[in-house]
XYZ file of C-alpha atoms in Angstrom:
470
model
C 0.000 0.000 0.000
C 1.259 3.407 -1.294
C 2.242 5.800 2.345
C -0.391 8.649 2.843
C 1.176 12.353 3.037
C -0.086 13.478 6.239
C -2.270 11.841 9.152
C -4.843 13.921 11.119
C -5.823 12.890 14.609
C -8.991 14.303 16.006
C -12.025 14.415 13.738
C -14.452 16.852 15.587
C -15.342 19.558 13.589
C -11.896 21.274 12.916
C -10.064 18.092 12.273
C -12.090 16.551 9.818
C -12.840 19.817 7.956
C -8.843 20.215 7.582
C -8.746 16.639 6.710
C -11.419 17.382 3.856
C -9.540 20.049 2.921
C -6.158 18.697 2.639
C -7.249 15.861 0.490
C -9.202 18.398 -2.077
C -6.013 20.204 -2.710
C -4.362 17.024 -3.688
C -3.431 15.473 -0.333
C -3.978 11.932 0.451
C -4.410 12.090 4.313
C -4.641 8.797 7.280
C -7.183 9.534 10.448
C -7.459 8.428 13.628
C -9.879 8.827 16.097
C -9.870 7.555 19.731
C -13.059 6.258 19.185
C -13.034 4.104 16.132
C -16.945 4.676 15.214
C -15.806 8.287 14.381
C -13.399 7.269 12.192
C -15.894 4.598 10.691
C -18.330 7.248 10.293
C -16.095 9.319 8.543
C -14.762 7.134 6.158
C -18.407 5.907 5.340
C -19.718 9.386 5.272
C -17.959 12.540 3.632
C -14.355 10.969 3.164
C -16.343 8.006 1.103
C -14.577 7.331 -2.593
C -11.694 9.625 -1.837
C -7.990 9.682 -0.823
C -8.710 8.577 2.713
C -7.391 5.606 5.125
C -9.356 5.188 8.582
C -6.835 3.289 10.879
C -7.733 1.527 14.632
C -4.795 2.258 16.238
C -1.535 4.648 16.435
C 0.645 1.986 15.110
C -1.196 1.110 12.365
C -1.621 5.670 11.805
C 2.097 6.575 12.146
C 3.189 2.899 9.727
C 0.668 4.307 7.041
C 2.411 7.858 6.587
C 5.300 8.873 4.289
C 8.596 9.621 6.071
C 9.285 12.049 7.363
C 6.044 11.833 8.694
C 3.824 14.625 9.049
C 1.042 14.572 11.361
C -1.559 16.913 12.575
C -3.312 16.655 16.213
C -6.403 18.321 16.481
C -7.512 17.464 20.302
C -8.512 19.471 22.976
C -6.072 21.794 24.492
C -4.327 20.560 27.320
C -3.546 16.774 28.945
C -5.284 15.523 25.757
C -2.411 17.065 23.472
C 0.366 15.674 26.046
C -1.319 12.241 25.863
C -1.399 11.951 22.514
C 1.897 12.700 21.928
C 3.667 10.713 24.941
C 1.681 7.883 23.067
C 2.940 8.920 19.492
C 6.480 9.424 20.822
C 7.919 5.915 20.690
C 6.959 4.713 17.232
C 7.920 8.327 15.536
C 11.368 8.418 13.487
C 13.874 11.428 14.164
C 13.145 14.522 11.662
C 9.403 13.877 11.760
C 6.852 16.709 12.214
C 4.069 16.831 15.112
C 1.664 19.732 14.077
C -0.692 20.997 17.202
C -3.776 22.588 15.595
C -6.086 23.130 18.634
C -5.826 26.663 20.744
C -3.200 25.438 22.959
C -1.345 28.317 25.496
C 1.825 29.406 23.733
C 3.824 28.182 26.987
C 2.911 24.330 26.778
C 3.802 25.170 23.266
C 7.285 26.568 23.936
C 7.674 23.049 26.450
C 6.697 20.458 23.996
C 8.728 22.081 21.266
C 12.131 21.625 23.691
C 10.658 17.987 24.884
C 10.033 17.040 20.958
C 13.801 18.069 20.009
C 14.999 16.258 22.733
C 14.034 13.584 20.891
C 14.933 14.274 17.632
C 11.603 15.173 16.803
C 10.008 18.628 14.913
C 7.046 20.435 16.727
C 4.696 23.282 15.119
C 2.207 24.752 17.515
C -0.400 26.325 14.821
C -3.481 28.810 15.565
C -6.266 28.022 13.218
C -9.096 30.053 12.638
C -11.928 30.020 10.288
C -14.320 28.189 12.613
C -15.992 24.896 10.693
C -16.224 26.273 7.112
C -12.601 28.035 7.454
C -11.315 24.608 8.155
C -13.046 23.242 5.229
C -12.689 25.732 2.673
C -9.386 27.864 3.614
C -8.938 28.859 6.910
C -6.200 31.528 8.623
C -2.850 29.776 9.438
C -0.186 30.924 12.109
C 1.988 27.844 12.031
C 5.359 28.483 14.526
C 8.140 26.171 15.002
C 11.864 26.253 13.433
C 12.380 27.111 9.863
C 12.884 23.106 8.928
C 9.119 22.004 9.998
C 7.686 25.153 8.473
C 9.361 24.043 5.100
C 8.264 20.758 5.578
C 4.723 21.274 5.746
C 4.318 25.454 3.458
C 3.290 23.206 0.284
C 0.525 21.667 2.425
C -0.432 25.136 4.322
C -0.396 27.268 1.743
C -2.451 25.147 -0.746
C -5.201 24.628 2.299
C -4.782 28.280 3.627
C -7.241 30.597 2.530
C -6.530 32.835 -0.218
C -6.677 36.896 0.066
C -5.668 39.260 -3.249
C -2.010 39.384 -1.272
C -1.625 35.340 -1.558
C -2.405 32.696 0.503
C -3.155 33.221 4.221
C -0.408 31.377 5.499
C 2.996 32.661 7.217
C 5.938 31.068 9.025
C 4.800 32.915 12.317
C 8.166 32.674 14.164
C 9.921 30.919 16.521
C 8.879 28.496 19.496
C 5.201 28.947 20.436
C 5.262 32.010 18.129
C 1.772 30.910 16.020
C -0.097 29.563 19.419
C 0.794 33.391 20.468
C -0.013 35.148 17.479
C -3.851 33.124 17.546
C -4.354 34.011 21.470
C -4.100 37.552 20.308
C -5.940 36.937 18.025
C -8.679 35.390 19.747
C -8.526 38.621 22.163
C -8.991 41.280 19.149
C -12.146 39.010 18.040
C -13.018 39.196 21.927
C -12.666 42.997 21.484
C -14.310 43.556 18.063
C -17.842 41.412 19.032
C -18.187 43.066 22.058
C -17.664 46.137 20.147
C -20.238 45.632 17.805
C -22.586 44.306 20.353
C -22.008 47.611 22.548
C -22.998 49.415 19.451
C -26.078 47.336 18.608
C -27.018 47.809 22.089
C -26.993 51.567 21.749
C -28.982 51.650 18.187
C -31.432 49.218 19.905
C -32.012 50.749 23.289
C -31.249 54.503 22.534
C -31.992 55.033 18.951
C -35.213 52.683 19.259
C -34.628 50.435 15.630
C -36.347 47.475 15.365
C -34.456 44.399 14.520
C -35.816 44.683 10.465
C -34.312 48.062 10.870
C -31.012 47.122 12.405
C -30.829 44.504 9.707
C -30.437 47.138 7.483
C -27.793 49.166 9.145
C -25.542 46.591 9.409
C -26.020 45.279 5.841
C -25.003 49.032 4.957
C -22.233 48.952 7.523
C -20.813 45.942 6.003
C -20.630 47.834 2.652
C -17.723 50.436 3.619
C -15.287 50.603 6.080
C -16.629 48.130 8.528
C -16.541 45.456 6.103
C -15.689 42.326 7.675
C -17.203 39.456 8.288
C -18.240 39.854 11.849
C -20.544 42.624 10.705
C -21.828 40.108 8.070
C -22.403 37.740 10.470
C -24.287 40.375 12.765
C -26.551 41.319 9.637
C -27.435 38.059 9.486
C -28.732 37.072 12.440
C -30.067 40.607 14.137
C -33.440 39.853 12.464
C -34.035 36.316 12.222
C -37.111 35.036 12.657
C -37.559 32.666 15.876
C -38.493 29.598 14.865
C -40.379 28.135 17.804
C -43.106 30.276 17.034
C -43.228 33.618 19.745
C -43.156 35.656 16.550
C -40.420 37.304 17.954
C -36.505 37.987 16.194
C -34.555 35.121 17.265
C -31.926 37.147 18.754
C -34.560 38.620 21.188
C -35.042 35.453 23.264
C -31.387 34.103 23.250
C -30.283 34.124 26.653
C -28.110 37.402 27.541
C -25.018 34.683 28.455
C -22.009 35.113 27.001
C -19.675 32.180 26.726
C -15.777 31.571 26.188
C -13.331 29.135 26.062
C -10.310 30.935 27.777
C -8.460 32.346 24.999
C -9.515 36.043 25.831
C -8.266 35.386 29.514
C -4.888 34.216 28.314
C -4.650 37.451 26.151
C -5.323 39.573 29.456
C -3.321 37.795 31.390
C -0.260 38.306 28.659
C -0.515 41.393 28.593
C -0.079 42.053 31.993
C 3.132 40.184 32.106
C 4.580 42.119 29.331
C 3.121 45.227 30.834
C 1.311 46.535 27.300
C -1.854 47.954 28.041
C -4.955 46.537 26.139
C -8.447 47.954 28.097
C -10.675 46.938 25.210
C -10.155 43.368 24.975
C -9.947 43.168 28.549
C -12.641 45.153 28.590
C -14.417 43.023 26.476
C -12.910 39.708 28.782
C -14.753 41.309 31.830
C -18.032 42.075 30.137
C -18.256 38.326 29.555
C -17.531 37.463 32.951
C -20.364 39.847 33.919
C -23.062 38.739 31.565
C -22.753 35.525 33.449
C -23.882 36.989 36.700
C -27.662 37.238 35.024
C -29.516 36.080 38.509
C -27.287 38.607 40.164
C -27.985 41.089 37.293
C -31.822 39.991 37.438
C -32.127 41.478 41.447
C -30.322 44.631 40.580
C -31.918 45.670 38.098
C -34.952 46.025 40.371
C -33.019 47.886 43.216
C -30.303 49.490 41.478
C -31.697 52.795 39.353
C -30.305 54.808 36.521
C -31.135 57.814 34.217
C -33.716 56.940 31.610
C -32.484 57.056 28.421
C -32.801 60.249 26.410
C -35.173 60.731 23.242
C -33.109 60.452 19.748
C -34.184 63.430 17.478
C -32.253 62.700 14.792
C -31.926 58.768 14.256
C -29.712 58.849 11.202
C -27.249 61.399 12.176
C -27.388 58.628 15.468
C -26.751 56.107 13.031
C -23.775 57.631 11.679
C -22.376 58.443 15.283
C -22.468 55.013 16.430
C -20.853 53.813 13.068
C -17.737 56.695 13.721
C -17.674 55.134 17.170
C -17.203 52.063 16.309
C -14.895 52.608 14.054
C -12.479 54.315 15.873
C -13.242 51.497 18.663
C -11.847 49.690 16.364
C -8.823 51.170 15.740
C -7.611 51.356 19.293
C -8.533 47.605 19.841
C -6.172 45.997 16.561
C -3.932 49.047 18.037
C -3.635 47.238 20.911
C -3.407 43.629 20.048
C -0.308 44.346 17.691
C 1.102 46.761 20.468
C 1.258 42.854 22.494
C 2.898 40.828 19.576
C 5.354 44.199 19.009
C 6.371 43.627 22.838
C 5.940 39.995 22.937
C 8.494 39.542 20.246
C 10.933 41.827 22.090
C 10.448 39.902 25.256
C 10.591 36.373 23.393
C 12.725 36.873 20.739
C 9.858 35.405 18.041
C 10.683 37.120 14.904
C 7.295 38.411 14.453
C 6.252 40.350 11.288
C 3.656 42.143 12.035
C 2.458 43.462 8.652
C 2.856 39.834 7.596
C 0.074 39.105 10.322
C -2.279 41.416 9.487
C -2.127 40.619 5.926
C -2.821 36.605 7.029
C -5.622 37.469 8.902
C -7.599 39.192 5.264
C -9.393 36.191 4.517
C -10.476 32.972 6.543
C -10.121 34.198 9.883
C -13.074 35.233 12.216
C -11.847 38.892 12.133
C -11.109 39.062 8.485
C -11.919 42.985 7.607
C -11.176 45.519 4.928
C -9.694 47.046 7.879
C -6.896 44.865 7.792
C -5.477 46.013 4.312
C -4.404 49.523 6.238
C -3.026 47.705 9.090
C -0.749 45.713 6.227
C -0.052 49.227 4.478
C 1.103 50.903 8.022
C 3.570 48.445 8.484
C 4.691 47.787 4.974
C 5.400 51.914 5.403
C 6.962 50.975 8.540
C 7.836 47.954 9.803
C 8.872 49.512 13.398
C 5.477 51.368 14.186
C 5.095 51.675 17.635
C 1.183 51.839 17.212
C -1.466 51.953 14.715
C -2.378 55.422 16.198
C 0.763 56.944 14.966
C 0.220 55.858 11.058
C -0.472 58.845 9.165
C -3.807 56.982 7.667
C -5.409 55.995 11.490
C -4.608 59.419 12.512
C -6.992 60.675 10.415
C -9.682 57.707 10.861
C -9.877 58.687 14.219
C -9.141 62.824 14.186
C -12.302 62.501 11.674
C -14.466 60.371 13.766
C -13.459 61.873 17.097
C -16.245 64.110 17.802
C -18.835 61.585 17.224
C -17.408 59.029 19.190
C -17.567 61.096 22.319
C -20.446 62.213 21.688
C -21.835 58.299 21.821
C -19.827 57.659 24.588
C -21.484 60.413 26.666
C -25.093 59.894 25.133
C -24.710 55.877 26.644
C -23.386 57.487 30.243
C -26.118 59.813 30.466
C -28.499 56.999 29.257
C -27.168 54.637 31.679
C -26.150 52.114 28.986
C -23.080 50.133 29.266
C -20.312 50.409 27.012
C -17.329 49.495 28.193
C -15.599 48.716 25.551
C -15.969 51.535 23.332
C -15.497 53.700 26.468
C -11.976 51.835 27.081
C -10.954 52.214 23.717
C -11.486 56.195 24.183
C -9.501 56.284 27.461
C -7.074 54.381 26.120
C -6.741 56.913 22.964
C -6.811 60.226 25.458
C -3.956 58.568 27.564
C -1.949 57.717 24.868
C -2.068 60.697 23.267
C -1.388 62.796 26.425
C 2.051 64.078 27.179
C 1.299 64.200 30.554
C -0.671 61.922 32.979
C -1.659 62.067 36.473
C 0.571 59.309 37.718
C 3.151 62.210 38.837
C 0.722 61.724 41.704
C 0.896 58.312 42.710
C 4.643 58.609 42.031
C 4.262 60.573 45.011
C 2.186 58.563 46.968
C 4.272 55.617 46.677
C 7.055 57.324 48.020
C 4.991 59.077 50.946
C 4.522 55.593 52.403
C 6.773 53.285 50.830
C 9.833 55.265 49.830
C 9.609 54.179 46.389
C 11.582 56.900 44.909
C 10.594 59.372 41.657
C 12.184 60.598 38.783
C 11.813 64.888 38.711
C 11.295 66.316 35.118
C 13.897 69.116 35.740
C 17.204 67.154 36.566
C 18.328 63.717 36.041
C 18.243 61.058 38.889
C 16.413 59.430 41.472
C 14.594 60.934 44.631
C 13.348 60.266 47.582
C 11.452 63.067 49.836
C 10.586 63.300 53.460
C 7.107 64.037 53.493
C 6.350 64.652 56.628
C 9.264 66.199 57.557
C-alpha cells in the first residue's frame, strides 16, 4: 500500500474539515480517532470514494504515513495534546513533524517544542481560525516552530490556507510557540471587536429605538464600507431572524443574555499584563463576559439598582452615523492594541514576528477578516517599526475625523445609563496615549509618601526620595 502524506488525529469539527480540505487540494491524508466509530463514520460518510485511510490504532496511523512523517493533532487543548503525543512518541522516526492545531497556550507550546527536540523530533504549535467552514474551505494559518518544519509542511499550508488578493493566508509565524501566540491575540482582538459591535447594537437598539428589520439594514449598509468584515456580516445576518419556535419574535430577542468563552480572551489579558502593554478593550471586552454571566445577580439589581432613563433620539440617522464613527475608531484602538502585544511579545521572546505579515494573514479565513486589515498591512509595509497603529499617518486621520462623534456616543450611553465598556476603554485608552502628561506624577508621590519608592523629577536627572512629613 502506497504511504499517505499526512495523518490527522482528532475528527471533531476542525479536524475533519482540515482533513477534507487537505485531500481536495491534492493530499492523500490517514485519520485516527480515539473512538473508532468516528473514524468509521467518517470514512463511510464525507471521506467516502476519496484519498482517505481510517486506521484503529496509532501503530497502524504513524506505519501508514510517508517519512518524514507529518502529522496533525487536532484534540482538545491541554492533557489531551500531552497524551497523545507521549503515546505517538515511541513509534515516531527522528526529523518527523508533530503539528498541534487546537488553541493550545503558547507556553505548553514553547515546552513540547524543547521535549520534541529532545528527541529528535520537529514540533509546530499552529493557531487556526476560520471556525468549521474556514477549516473546510481555507482557513487563517499561524503555524510556529523552526524554519525546517515550516518548510516541511508550506506546500501543504499554503495550498489549504485561505486565499486573500495578497496570496495565501499562510505565514511562518516565528519561533517556538510564536503561532499559538499570534492566535491568542488573536482570539482577544475578536473578543474585542464582538463586544464592540454588540455595545454598538445595544446603543442603536435601546437609545436610537430600531427594530431588529431596521437594524438589519444598518448593518447590511455597515458591512458595505469601512466596517466590512465578516463579523458585521455575520451580525446582519442574524439581528433579524425570525424565531423559529413560534413567539413571533426575532430570534436574537429570546437568546439568553449569556455570554460564553473558552479561555483564549483570559490568556490574552493575562499576557498582557506580564509584558506590561496595556490593552483595556479586549480586557474590557474579557470582563463584560464574565459579567453577563452573573444574570440572577444582574436579574435582582436591576430592580433595586436605578439609573437615568435614556434620552429621546431626534435625529436617528445622524445617530446612526455616530455610532458607526464610534465604532470605528473602537476599532482602531482595539487591533492598536493587540499588535502593540505581539510588538512587545516579540521583544520579550525573541519570536521574529512580522507584524504586517500578520495582518495581511488574517484578510481572509479568519473570524476577524476585515477591509480594515489592508491599512493595518499598508502601516507596516510603510513601517515595519510602528510603535502603534495610532501613529500611522492613515489611522490618525480615521480617528481625528471620527473623534467628535465618538464622544459624543460615549457620553449619550453614560447619560443613558447604557453600558459600554468597551468603546469607552478604547477612548480612554486613545486620550492617555495621546497625552504628554498623565496624572501618575501623583501616585509617584504617593508611593514614596509611604513606601519610599523613589521618583524621577522632570527638571534634573536622577532618582529621589522626599521626606514628606518632615
Amino acid at each position: 500500500m502506497s504511504k499517505q502524506a499526512i495523518g490527522v488525529i482528532g475528527l471533531g469539527v476542525m479536524g475533519s474539515n482540515l482533513a477534507l480540505n487537505m485531500e481536495r487540494n491534492g493530499f492523500s491524508v490517514t485519520v485516527y480517532n480515539r473512538t473508532y466509530e468516528k473514524t468509521e463514520d467518517f470514512i463511510k460518510g464525507p471521506a467516502k470514494g476519496k484519498k482517505f485511510v481510517g486506521v484503529r490504532d496509532l501503530k497502524e496511523f504513524v506505519e501508514s504515513l510517508e517519512e518524514p512523517r507529518r502529522i496533525l493533532i487536532m484534540v482538545k487543548a491541554g492533557r489531551p495534546v500531552d497524551a497523545v503525543m507521549e503515546e505517538l512518541r515511541p513509534m515516531l522516526s527522528r526529523g518527523d513533524v508533530l503539528i498541534d492545531g487546537g488553541n493550545s497556550l503558547f507556553r505548553d507550546t514553547d515546552r513540547r517544542e524543547e521535549e520534541m527536540k529532545n528527541h529528535g523530533l520537529q514540533f509546530v504549535g499552529m493557531g487556526v481560525s476560520g471556525g468549521e467552514e474556514g477549516a473546510l474551505w481555507g482557513p487563517s494559518l499561524m503555524p510556529g516552530g523552526d524554519d525546517a518544519a515550516y518548510n516541511r509542511l508550506e506546500p501543504i499550508l499554503t495550498k489549504i490556507a485561505a486565499k486573500s488578493d495578497s496570496g495565501p493566508c499562510v505565514t511562518h509565524i516565528g519561533q517556538r510557540g510564536a503561532g499559538h501566540f499570534v492566535k491568542m491575540v488573536h482570539n482577544g482582538i475578536e473578543y474585542g471587536d464582538m463586544q464592540l459591535i454588540a455595545e454598538a447594537y445595544d446603543m442603536l437598539r435601546h437609545v436610537g429605538g430600531l427594530e431588529p428589520p431596521e437594524l438589519k439594514e444598518v448593518f447590511e449598509e455597515w458591512n458595505r464600507g469601512d466596517l466590512s468584515s465578516f463579523l458585521i456580516e455575520v451580525t446582519a445576518k442574524v439581528v433579524n431572524h425570525p424565531d423559529d419556535k413560534g413567539t413571533g419574535a426575532a430570534l436574537i430577542d429570546m437568546i439568553q443574555d449569556r455570554a460564553g468563552q473558552k479561555g483564549t480572551g483570559k490568556w490574552t489579558t493575562q499576557e498582557a499584563m506580564e509584558l506590561a502593554v496595556p490593552i483595556p478593550t479586549i480586557t474590557a471586552a474579557v470582563d463584560a463576559r464574565f459579567m453577563s454571566a452573573l444574570k440572577e445577580e444582574r436579574v435582582k439589581a436591576a430592580k433595586k439598582l436605578k439609573g437615568p432613563r435614556g434620552r429621546k433620539i431626534k435625529d436617528r440617522k445622524k445617530f446612526v452615523e455616530e455610532v458607526r464613527a464610534a465604532l470605528y475608531a473602537s476599532k482602531i484602538c482595539s487591533y492598536a492594541q493587540g499588535m502593540a502585544m505581539l510588538r512587545a511579545a516579540d521583544a520579550a521572546y525573541g519570536y521574529g514576528l512580522k507584524l504586517g505579515e500578520i495582518a495581511r494573514i488574517w484578510k481572509a479565513g479568519c473570524i476577524i477578516r476585515a477591509v480594515f486589515l489592508d491599512k493595518i498591512y499598508a502601516a507596516y509595509q510603510k513601517s515595519s517599526k510602528l510603535p502603534n497603529l495610532l501613529m500611522d499617518r492613515e489611522f490618525t486621520k480615521a480617528v481625528k475625523e471620527r473623534q467628535k462623534a465618538w464622544r459624543s456616543v460615549v457620553k449619550l450611553a453614560t447619560a443613558s445609563g447604557l453600558a459600554i465598556p468597551a468603546m469607552s476603554a478604547s477612548l480612554a485608552y486613545f486620550d492617555s496615549y495621546r497625552r504628554e502628561r498623565l496624572p501618575a506624577n501623583l501616585i509617584q508621590a504617593q508611593r514614596d509618601f509611604f513606601g519610599a519608592h523613589t521618583y524621577e523629577r522632570v527638571d534634573r536627572e536622577g532618582i529621589f526620595h522626599t521626606e514628606w512629613n518632615s
